[in-house]
Short mmCIF file of C-alpha atoms in Angstrom, two decimals:
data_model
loop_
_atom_site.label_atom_id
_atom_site.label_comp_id
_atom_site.label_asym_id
_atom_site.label_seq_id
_atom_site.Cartn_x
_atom_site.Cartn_y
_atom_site.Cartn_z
CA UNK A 890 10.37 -112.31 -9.34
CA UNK A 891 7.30 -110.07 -9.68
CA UNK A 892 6.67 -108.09 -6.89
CA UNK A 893 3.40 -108.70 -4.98
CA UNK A 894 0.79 -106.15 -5.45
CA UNK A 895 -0.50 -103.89 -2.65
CA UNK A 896 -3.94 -104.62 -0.71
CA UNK A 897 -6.06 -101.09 -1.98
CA UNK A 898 -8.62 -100.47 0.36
CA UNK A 899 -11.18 -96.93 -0.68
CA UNK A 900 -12.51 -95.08 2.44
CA UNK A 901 -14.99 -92.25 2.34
CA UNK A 902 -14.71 -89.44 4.26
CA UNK A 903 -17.09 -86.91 3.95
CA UNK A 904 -17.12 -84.47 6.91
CA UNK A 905 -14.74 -83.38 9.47
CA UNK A 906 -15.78 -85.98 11.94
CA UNK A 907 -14.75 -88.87 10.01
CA UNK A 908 -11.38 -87.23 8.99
CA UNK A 909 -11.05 -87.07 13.17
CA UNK A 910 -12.28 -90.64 13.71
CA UNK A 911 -9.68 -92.45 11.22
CA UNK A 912 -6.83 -89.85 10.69
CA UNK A 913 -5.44 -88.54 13.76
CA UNK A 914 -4.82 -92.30 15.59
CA UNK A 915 -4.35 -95.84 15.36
CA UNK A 916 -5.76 -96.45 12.17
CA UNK A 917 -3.66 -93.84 10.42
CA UNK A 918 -0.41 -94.81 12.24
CA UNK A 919 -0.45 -98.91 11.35
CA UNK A 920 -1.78 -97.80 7.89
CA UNK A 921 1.79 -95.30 7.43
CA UNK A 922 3.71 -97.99 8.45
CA UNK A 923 2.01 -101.18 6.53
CA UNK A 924 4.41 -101.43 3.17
CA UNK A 925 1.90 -103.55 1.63
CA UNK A 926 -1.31 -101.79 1.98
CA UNK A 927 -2.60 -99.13 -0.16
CA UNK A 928 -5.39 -96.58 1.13
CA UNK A 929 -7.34 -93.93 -1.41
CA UNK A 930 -9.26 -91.74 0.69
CA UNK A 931 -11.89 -90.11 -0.77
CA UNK A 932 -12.75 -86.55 0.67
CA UNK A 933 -14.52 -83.33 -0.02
CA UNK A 934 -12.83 -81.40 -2.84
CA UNK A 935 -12.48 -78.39 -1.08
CA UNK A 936 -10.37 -80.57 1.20
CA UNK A 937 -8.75 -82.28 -1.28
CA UNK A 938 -5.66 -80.28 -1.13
CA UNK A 939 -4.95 -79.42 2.35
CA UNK A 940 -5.23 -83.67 3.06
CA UNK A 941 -2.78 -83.94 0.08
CA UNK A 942 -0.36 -82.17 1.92
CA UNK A 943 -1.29 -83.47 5.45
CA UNK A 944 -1.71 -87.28 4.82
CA UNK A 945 -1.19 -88.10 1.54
CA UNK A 946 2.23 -90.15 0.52
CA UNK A 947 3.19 -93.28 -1.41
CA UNK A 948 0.32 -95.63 0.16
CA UNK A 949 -2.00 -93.01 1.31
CA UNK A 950 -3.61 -91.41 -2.04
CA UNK A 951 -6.18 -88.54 -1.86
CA UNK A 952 -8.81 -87.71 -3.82
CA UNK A 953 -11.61 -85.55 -4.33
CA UNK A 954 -14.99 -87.89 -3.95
CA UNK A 955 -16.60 -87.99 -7.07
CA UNK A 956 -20.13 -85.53 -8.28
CA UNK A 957 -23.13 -87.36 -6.98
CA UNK A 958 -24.65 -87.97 -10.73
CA UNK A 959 -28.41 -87.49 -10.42
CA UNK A 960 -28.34 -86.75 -7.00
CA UNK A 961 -30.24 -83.47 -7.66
CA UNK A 962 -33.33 -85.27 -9.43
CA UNK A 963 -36.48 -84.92 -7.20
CA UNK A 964 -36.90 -88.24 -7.53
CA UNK A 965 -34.25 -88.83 -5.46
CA UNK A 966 -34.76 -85.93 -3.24
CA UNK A 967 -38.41 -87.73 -2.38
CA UNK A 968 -36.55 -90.61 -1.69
CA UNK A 969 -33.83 -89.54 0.69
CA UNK A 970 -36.95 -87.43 2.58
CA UNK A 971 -38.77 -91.17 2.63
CA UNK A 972 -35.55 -92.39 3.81
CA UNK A 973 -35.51 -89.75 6.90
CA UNK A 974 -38.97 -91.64 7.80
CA UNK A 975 -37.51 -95.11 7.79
CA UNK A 976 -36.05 -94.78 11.35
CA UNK A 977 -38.94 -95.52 13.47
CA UNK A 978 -38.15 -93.81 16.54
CA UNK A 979 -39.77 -91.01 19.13
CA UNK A 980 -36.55 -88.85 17.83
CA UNK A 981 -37.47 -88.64 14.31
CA UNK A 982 -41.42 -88.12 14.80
CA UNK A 983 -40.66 -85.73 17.30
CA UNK A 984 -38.17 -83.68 14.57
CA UNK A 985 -40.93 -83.90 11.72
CA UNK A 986 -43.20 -82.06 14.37
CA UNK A 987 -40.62 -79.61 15.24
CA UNK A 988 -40.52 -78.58 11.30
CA UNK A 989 -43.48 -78.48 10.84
CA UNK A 990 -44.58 -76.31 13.74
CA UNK A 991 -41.42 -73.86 13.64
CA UNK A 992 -42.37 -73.18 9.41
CA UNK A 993 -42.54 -76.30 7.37
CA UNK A 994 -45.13 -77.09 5.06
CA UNK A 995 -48.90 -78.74 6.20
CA UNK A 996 -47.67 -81.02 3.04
CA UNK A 997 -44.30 -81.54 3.87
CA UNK A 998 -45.34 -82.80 7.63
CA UNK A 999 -48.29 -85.32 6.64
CA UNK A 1000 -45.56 -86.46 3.87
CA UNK A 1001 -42.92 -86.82 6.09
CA UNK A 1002 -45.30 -88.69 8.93
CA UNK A 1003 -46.60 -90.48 6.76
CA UNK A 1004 -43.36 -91.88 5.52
CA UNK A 1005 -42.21 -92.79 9.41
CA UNK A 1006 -45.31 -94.74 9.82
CA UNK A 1007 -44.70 -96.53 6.63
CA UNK A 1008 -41.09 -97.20 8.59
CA UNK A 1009 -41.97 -98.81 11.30
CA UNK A 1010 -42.55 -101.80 8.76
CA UNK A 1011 -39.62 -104.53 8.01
CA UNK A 1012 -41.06 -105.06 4.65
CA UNK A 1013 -41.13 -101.23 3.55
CA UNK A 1014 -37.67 -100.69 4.63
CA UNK A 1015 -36.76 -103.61 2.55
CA UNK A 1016 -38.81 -102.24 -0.16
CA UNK A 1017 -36.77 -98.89 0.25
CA UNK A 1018 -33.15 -100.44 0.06
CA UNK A 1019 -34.05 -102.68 -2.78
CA UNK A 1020 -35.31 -99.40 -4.78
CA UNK A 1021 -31.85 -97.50 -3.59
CA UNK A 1022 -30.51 -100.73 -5.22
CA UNK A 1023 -32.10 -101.66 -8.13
CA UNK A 1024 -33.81 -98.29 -9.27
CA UNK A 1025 -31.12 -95.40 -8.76
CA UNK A 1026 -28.55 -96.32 -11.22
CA UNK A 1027 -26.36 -93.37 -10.05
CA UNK A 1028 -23.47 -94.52 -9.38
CA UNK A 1029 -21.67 -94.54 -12.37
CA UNK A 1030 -19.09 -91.45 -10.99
CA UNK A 1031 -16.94 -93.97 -9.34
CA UNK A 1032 -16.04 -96.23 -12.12
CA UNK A 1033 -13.28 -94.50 -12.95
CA UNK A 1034 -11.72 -94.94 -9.72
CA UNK A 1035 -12.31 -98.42 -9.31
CA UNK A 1036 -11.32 -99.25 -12.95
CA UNK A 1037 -8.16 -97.09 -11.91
CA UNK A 1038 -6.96 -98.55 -8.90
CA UNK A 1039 -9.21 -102.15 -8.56
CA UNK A 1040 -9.63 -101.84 -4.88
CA UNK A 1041 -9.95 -105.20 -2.86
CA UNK A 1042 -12.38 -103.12 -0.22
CA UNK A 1043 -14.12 -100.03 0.23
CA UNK A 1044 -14.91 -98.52 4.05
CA UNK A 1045 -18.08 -96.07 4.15
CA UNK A 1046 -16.51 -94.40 7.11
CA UNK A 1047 -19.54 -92.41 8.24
CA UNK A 1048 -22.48 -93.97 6.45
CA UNK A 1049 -24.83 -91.18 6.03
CA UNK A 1050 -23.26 -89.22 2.86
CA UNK A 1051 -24.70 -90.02 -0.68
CA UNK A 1052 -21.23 -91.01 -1.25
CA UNK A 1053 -20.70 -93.63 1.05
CA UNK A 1054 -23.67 -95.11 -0.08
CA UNK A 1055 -22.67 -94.60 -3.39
CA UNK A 1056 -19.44 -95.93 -2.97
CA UNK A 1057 -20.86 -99.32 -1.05
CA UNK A 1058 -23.24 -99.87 -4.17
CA UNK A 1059 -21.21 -99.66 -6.97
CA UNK A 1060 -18.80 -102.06 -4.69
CA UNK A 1061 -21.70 -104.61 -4.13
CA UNK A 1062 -22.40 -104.41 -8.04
CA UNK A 1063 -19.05 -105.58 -8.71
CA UNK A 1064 -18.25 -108.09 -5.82
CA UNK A 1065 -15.86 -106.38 -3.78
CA UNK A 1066 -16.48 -106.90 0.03
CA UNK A 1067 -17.67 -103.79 1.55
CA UNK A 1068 -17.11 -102.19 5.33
CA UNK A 1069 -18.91 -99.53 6.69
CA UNK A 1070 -19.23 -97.64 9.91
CA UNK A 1071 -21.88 -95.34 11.60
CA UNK A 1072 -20.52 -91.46 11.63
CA UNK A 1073 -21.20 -91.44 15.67
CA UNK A 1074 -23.06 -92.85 18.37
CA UNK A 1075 -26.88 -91.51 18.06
CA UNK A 1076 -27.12 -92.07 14.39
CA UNK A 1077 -29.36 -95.32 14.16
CA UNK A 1078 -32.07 -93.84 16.02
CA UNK A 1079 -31.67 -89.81 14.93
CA UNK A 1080 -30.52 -90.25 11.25
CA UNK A 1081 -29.09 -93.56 10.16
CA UNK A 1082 -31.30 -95.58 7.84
CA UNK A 1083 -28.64 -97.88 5.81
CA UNK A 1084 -30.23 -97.49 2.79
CA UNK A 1085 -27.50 -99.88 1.44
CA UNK A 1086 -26.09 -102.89 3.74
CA UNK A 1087 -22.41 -103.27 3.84
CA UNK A 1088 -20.73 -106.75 3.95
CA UNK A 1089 -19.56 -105.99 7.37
CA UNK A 1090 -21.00 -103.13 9.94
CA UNK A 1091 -18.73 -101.50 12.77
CA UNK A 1092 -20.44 -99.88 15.62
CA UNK A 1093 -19.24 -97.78 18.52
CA UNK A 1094 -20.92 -99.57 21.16
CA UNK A 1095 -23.16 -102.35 22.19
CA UNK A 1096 -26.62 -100.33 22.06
CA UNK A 1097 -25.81 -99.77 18.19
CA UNK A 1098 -25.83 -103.68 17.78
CA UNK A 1099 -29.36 -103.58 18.87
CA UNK A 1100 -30.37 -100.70 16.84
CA UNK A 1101 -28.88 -101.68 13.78
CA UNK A 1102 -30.35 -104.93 14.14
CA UNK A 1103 -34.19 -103.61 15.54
CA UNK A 1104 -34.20 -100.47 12.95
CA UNK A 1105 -32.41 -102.17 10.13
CA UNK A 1106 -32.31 -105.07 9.99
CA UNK A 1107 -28.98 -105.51 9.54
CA UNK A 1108 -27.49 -109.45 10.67
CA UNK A 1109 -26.42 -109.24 14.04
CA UNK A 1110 -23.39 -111.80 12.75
CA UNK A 1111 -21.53 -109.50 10.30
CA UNK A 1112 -21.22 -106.14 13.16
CA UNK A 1113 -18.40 -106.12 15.07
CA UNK A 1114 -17.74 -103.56 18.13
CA UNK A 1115 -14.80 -101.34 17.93
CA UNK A 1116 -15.16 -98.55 19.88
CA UNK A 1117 -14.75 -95.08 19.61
CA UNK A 1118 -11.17 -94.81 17.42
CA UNK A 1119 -11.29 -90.76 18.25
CA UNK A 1120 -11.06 -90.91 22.10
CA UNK A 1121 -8.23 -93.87 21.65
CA UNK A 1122 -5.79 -91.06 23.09
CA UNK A 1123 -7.79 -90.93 26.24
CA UNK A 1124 -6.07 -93.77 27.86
CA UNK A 1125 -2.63 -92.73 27.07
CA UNK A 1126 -0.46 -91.33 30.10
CA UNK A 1127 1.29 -88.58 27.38
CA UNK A 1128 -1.96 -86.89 25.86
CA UNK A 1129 -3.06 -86.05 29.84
CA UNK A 1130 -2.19 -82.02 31.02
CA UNK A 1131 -2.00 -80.77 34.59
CA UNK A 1132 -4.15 -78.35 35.19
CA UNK A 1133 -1.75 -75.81 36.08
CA UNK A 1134 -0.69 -76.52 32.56
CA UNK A 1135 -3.43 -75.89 30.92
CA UNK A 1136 -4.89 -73.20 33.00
CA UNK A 1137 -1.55 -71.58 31.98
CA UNK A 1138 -2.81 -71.54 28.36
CA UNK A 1139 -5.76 -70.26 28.98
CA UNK A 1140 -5.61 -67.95 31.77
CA UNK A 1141 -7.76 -70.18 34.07
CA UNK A 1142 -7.37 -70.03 37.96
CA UNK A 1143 -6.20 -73.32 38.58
CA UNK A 1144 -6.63 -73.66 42.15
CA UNK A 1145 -10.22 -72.36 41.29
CA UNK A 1146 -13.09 -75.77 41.16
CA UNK A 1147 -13.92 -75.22 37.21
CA UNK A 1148 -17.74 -75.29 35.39
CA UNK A 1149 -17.32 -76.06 32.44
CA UNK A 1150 -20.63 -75.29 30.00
CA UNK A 1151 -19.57 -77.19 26.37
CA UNK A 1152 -21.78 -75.42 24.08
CA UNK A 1153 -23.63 -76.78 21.05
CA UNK A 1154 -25.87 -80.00 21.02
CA UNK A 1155 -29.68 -79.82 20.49
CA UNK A 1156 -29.88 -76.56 21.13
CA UNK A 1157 -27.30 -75.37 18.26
CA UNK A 1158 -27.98 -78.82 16.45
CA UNK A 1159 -31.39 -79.09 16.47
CA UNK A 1160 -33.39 -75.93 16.57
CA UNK A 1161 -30.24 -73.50 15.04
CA UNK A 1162 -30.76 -71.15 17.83
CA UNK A 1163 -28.04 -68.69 18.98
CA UNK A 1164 -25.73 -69.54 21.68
CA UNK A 1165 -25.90 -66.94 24.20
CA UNK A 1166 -24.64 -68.96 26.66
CA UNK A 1167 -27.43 -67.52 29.69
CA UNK A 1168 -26.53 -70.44 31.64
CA UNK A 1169 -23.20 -69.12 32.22
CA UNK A 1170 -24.07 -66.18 33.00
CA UNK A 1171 -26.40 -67.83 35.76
CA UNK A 1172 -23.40 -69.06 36.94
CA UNK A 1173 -21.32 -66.43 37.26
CA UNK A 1174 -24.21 -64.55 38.77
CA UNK A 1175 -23.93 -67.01 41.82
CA UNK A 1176 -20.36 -67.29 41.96
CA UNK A 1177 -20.13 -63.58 42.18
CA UNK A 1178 -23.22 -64.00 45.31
CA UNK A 1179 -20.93 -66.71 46.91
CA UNK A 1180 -23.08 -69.94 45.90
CA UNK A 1181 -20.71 -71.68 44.53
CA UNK A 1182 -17.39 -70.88 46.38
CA UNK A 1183 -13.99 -70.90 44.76
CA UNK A 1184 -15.38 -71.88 41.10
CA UNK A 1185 -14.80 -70.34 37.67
CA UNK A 1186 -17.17 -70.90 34.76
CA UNK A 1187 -15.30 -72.14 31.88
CA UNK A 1188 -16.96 -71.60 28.24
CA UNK A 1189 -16.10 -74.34 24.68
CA UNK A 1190 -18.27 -72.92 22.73
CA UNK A 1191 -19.97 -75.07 19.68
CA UNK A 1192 -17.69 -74.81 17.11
CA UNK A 1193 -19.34 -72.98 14.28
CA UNK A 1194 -18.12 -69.31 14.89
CA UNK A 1195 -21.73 -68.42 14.21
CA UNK A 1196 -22.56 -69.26 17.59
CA UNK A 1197 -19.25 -67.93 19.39
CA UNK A 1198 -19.99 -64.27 17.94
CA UNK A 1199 -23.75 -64.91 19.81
CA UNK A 1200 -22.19 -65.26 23.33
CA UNK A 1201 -23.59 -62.85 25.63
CA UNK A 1202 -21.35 -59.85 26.90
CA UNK A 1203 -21.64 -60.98 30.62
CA UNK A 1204 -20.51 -64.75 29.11
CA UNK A 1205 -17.42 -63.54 27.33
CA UNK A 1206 -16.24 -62.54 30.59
CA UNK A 1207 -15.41 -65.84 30.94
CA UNK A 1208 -12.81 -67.96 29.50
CA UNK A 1209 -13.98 -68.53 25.99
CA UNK A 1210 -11.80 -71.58 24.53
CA UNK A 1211 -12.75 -71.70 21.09
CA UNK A 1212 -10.28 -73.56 19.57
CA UNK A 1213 -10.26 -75.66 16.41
CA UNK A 1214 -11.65 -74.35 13.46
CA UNK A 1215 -15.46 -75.80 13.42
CA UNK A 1216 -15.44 -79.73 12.37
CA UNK A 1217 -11.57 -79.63 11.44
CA UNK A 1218 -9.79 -80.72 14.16
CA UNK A 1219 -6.09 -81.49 14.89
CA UNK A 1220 -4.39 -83.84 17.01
CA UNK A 1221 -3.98 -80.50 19.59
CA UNK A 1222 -7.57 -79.79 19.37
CA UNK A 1223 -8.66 -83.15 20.63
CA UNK A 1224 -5.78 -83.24 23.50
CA UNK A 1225 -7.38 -79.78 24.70
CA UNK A 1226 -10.19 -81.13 24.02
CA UNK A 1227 -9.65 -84.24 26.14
CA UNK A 1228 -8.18 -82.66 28.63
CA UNK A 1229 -10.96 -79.44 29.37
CA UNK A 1230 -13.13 -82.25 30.20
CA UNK A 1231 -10.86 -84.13 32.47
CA UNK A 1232 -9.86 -81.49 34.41
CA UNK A 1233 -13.36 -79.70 34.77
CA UNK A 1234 -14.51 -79.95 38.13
CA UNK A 1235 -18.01 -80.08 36.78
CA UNK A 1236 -19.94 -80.58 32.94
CA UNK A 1237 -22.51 -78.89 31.82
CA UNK A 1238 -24.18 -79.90 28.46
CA UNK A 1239 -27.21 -79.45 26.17
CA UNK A 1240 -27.28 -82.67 24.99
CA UNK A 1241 -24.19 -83.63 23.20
CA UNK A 1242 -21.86 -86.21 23.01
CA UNK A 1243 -19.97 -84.87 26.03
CA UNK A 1244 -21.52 -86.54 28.48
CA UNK A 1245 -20.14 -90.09 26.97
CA UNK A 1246 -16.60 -88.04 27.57
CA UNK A 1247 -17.10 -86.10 30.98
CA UNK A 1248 -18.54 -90.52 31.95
CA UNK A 1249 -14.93 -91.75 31.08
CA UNK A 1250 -13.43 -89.26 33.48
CA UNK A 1251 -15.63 -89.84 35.92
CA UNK A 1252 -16.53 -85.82 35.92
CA UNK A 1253 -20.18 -85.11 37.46
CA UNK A 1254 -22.55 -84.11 34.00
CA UNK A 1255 -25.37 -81.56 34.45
CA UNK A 1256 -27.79 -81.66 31.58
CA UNK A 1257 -29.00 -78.52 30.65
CA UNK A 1258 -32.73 -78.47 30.37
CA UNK A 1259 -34.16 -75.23 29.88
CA UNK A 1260 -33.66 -72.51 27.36
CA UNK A 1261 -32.34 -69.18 29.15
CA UNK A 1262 -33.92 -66.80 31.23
CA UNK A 1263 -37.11 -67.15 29.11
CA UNK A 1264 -39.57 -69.52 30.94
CA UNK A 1265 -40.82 -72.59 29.05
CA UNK A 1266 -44.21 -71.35 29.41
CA UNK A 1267 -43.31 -68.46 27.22
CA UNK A 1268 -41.59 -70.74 24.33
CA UNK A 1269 -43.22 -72.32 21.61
CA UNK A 1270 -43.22 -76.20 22.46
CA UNK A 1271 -41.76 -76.70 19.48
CA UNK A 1272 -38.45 -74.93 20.43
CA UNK A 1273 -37.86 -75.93 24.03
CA UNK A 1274 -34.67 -77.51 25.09
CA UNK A 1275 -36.76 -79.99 27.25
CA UNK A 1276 -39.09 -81.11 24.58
CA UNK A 1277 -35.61 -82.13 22.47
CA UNK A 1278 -34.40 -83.97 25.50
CA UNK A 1279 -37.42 -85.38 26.06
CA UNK A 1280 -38.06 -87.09 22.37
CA UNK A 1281 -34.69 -87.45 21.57
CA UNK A 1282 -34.22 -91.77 22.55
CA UNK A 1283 -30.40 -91.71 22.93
CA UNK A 1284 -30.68 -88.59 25.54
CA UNK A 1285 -33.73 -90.77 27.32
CA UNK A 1286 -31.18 -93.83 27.32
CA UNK A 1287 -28.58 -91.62 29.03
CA UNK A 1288 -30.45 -89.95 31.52
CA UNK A 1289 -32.09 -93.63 32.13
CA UNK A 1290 -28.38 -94.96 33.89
CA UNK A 1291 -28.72 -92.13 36.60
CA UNK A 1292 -25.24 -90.73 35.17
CA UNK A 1293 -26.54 -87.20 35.57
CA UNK A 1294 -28.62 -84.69 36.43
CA UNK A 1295 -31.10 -82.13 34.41
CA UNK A 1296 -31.92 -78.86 35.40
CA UNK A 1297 -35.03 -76.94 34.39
CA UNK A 1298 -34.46 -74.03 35.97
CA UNK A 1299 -31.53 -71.26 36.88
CA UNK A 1300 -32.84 -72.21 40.22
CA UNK A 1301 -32.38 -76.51 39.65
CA UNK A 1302 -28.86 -75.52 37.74
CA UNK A 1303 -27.14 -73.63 40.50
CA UNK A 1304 -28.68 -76.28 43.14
CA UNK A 1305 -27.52 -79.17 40.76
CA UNK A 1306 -24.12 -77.42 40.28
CA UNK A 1307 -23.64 -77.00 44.12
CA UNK A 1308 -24.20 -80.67 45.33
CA UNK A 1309 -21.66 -82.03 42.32
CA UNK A 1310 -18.77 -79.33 43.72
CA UNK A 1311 -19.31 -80.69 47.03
CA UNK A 1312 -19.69 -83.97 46.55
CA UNK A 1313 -17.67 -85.03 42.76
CA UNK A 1314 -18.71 -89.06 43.47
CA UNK A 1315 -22.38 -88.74 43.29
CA UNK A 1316 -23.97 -90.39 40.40
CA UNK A 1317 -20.53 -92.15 39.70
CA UNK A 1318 -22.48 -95.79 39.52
CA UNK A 1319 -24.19 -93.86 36.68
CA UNK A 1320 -21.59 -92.66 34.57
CA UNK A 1321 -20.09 -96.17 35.06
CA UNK A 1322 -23.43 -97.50 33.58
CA UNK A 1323 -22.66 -95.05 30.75
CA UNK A 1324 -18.91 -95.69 30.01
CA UNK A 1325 -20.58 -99.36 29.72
CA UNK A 1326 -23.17 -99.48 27.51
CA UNK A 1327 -22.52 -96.37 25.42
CA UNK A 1328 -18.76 -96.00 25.37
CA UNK A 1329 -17.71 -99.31 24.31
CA UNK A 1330 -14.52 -101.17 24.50
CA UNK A 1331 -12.17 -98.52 25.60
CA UNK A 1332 -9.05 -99.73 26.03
CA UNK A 1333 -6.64 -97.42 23.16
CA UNK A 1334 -7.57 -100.08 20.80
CA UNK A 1335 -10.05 -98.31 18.91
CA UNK A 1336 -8.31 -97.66 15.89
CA UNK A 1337 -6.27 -100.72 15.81
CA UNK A 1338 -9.51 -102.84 15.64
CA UNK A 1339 -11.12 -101.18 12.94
CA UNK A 1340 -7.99 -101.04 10.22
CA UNK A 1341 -7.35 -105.23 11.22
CA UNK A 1342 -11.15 -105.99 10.17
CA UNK A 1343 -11.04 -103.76 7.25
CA UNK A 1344 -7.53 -105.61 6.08
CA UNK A 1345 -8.93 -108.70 6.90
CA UNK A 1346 -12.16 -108.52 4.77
CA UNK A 1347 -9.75 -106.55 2.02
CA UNK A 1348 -7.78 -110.10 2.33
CA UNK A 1349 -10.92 -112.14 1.82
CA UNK A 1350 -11.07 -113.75 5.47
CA UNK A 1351 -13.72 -115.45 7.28
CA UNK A 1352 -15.53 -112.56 9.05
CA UNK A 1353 -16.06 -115.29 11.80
CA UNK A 1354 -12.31 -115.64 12.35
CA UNK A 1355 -12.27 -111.99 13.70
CA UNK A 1356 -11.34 -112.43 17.13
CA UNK A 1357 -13.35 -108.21 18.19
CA UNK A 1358 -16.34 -107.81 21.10
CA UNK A 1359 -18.04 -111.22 19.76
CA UNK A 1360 -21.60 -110.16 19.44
CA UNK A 1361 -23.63 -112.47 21.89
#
C-alpha cells in the first residue's frame, strides 16, 4: 500500500522576531511531533545554518529564502516608498515629517506626503495591490522550491519582508491557499500595508481586526485571532522565577522594591538616538536622596549593543541585564525576559511593546516622555520623545485605557515612580483594559491556534469551520 504523502506547509521567516514567535513554543512543539506534516522554513541565509542545526530534522527542512529578483529596480523602490504612504494614519504622516525635518529631501517629503494622501483612498490602495500583482513579475526565485517540494500552504509569518510577499504571490498565482500573519502588534497602523492579501489573516488581537479591515481592506471573515504565540509561556507555572532566584543571577537586592527602565522603543526605534539611559540616572539620583526608599533601578537595555556601549557611566552602575544577542533570542532569553518584568516592582518604558507585558502582570507602567536632562524647549520638535508618543496611534490607544502614566519631566518621573511603589494597584482597571483589547486571547494557546488553522487551510477546510475568537 502506498504510503500517504506528508501535508508541506512553507513559512517565511525573515527576522529574529518571527523565528521567536513560531520556534520557541507551541507551534514548534505539535509541528516535531506531527508524523504527517512537513514544514520548510524559509530564513535569512546567514541563518541558514545555525537553524539547520537548531530546528531542522526529518519534517522540519531549512532553507535559505530565495534573492529578491528585481527587487533592486527603482521601480520597485518607488513603489515600496508609495507603499509606506498607503497606511493612512497620524503615525506615518507624523514619521514622513520627522525625515524630512531631521535631513531628508524637500522632494522626498512632498513625495512621500503626497503618497499618504493618495492612501487614505480605498480605490488607490486597490490600485497599489493590483500593480504589486499584476505588474511586478518578480517572483520567479521561488519556483524552484515549490516545483521541489509542491507545498499544500505557505504562512507569511511576519508580513512585511519582500519575501513574504513574494512568497504569498507566487502561491496565489498557482492556487495554493495562503496564511499570513502581522510581524507584531503596531504594524497596521506604523508599517503594515498588505500589499498582497493572503487567503486567511491572523492577528494578535482584536484592535488589528479593525485595522486590517479600516486600513486594508482586508474581509473581516477570513482573520482569525490567535494571540500572541511568543508570551504563550507566560501562563505556565514552570517558566515563573522567584525573585531571590533571579536576583541571584544578577546580583539584584531582592528584598530591594525594583525600577526597572526597558530600554529601546521610539527613542532607539524611531529617531536612532543613543541610549544613555538619563532616566536612570534620575533615579538613582533620588534613591541615593531617599525619594524612593528601599528601591534599586534595574537596566534591559535595547538589544542592539550599539546602544548598551551608549549607557551613561552613572547608569552602568546599575544592573545592566543585557542578555540575548540583539533580535536572536532563546527559550532562556524570553524566561528572563518574562520574568524581569514580573518581578519588577515598577516599568518604565519609551514606548515599546512592554507595556502590553508589564499589563499581563499587573506591574504599574510609567511611560517615559521626555528626552534626558535636555529640556524639550531646547530639542528640535522633530526629535522629541513626546512628539513620537504623541503621533504614534497605537501609543495614543494605550495611554487612552488609563493603564499608565507619562512623565515629562525628571520632576513628573520620580513623582510618578513614588505613588506606583506605594501604591502597586493604581491604574490596575487600566492595564486590565489593556490585557483586553491589545493582548488578546491569552490563555497558553497561542501557538496551538495558529499551527491548527494553518493545517487546516493546508488540508483544504472550510475556513468557517475554524472554531478561534469568532470575529463578531
Amino acid at each position: 500500500m502506498e504510503k500517504k504523502r506528508n501535508t508541506v506547509i512553507f513559512l517565511t521567516l525573515a527576522a529574529g522576531q518571527e523565528i521567536r514567535n513560531i520556534l520557541y513554543g507551541d507551534f514548534y512543539s505539535i509541528l516535531k511531533a506531527r508524523q504527517d506534516v512537513t514544514a520548510v522554513l524559509f530564513v535569512p541565509d546567514e541563518n541558514a545554518k545555525k537553524y539547520q542545526e537548531k530546528f531542522g530534522n526529518e519534517h522540519c527542512i531549512i532553507e535559505s529564502i530565495p534573492p529578491d529578483i528585481g527587487g533592486d529596480r527603482w521601480v520597485k523602490q518607488m513603489y515600496r516608498i508609495a507603499c509606506f504612504g498607503c497606511v493612512p494614519t497620524r503615525t506615518i504622516s507624523s514619521r514622513i515629517w520627522f525625515s524630512y525635518l531631521n535631513g531628508g529631501s524637500l522632494v522626498n517629503f512632498l513625495v512621500k506626503q503626497g503618497f499618504w494622501v493618495l492612501g487614505h483612498f480605498t480605490f488607490w490602495r486597490w490600485i497599489m495591490r493590483n500593480i504589486e500583482y499584476y505588474i511586478f513579475r518578480d517572483d520567479a526565485g521561488w519556483h524552484l522550491y515549490f516545483e521541489k517540494y509542491q507545498p499544500d500552504a505557505v504562512f507569511a509569518a511576519g508580513l512585511l519582508t519582500e519575501s513574504d510577499f513574494l512568497m504569498v504571490k507566487y502561491a496565489h498565482r498557482h492556487g495554493i491557499p495562503s496564511i499570513g500573519m502581522m510581524r507584531s502588534w503596531d504594524n497596521f497602523t506604523s508599517k503594515g500595508f498588505l500589499r498582497v492579501h493572503p487567503d486567511v489573516l491572523l492577528v494578535q488581537n482584536d484592535s488589528m481586526v479593525e485595522e486590517a479591515v479600516r486600513f486594508n481592506s482586508y474581509p473581516r471573515e477570513h482573520i482569525r485571532v490567535v494571540g500572541f504565540p511568543q508570551w504563550d509561556h507566560y501562563v505556565d507555572p514552570a517558566w515563573r522565577m522567584s525573585k531571590e532566584e533571579f536576583g541571584k543571577m544578577f546580583g539584584i537586592d531582592s528584598s530591594k522594591r525594583w525600577i526597572t527602565y526597558f530600554g529601546g522603543g521610539l527613542m532607539a526605534g524611531l529617531f536612532n538616538i543613543p541610549e544613555t539611559a538619563e532616566h536612570v540616572v534620575m533615579l538613582v539620583k533620588a534613591i541615593g536622596r531617599g525619594e524612593l526608599p528601599n528601591s534599586q533601578a534595574v537596566i534591559r537595555p535595547h538589544p542592539s549593543p550599539y546602544h548598551v556601549r551608549a549607557l551613561r557611566e552613572e547608569a552602568k552602575q546599575c544592573p545592566v541585564l543585557a542578555f540575548g544577542k540583539g533580535w536572536d533570542f532563546t527559550d532562556a532569553d524570553l524566561r528572563l525576559l518574562m520574568n524581569l518584568v514580573r518581578l519588577s516592582d515598577v516599568t518604565l518604558n519609551m514606548g515599546s511593546t512592554v507595556a502590553l507585558e508589564a499589563s499581563i502582570f499587573d506591574r504599574p507602567i510609567v511611560l517615559i516622555g521626555f528626552n534626558g536632562y535636555t529640556p524639550d524647549s531646547r530639542i528640535r520638535w522633530s526629535q522629541r520623545l513626546s512628539a513620537a508618543l504623541d503621533n504614534t496611534v497605537h501609543y495614543q490607544e494605550l495611554e487612552a485605557t488609563g493603564g499608565m502614566r507619562r512623565a515629562s519631566n525628571e520632576k513628573e518621573l520620580i513623582e510618578v515612580v513614588r505613588s506606583y511603589l506605594e501604591n502597586p494597584s493604581r491604574d490596575r482597571e487600566g492595564r486590565a483594559r489593556i490585557v483586553k483589547k491589545h493582548v488578546g486571547p491569552l490563555d497558553g494557546k497561542a501557538g496551538e491556534r495558529i499551527f491548527r488553522i494553518v493545517h487546516a487551510v493546508a488540508s483544504h477546510s472550510d475556513l468557517r469551520k475554524i472554531p478561534y475568537h469568532e470575529i463578531k
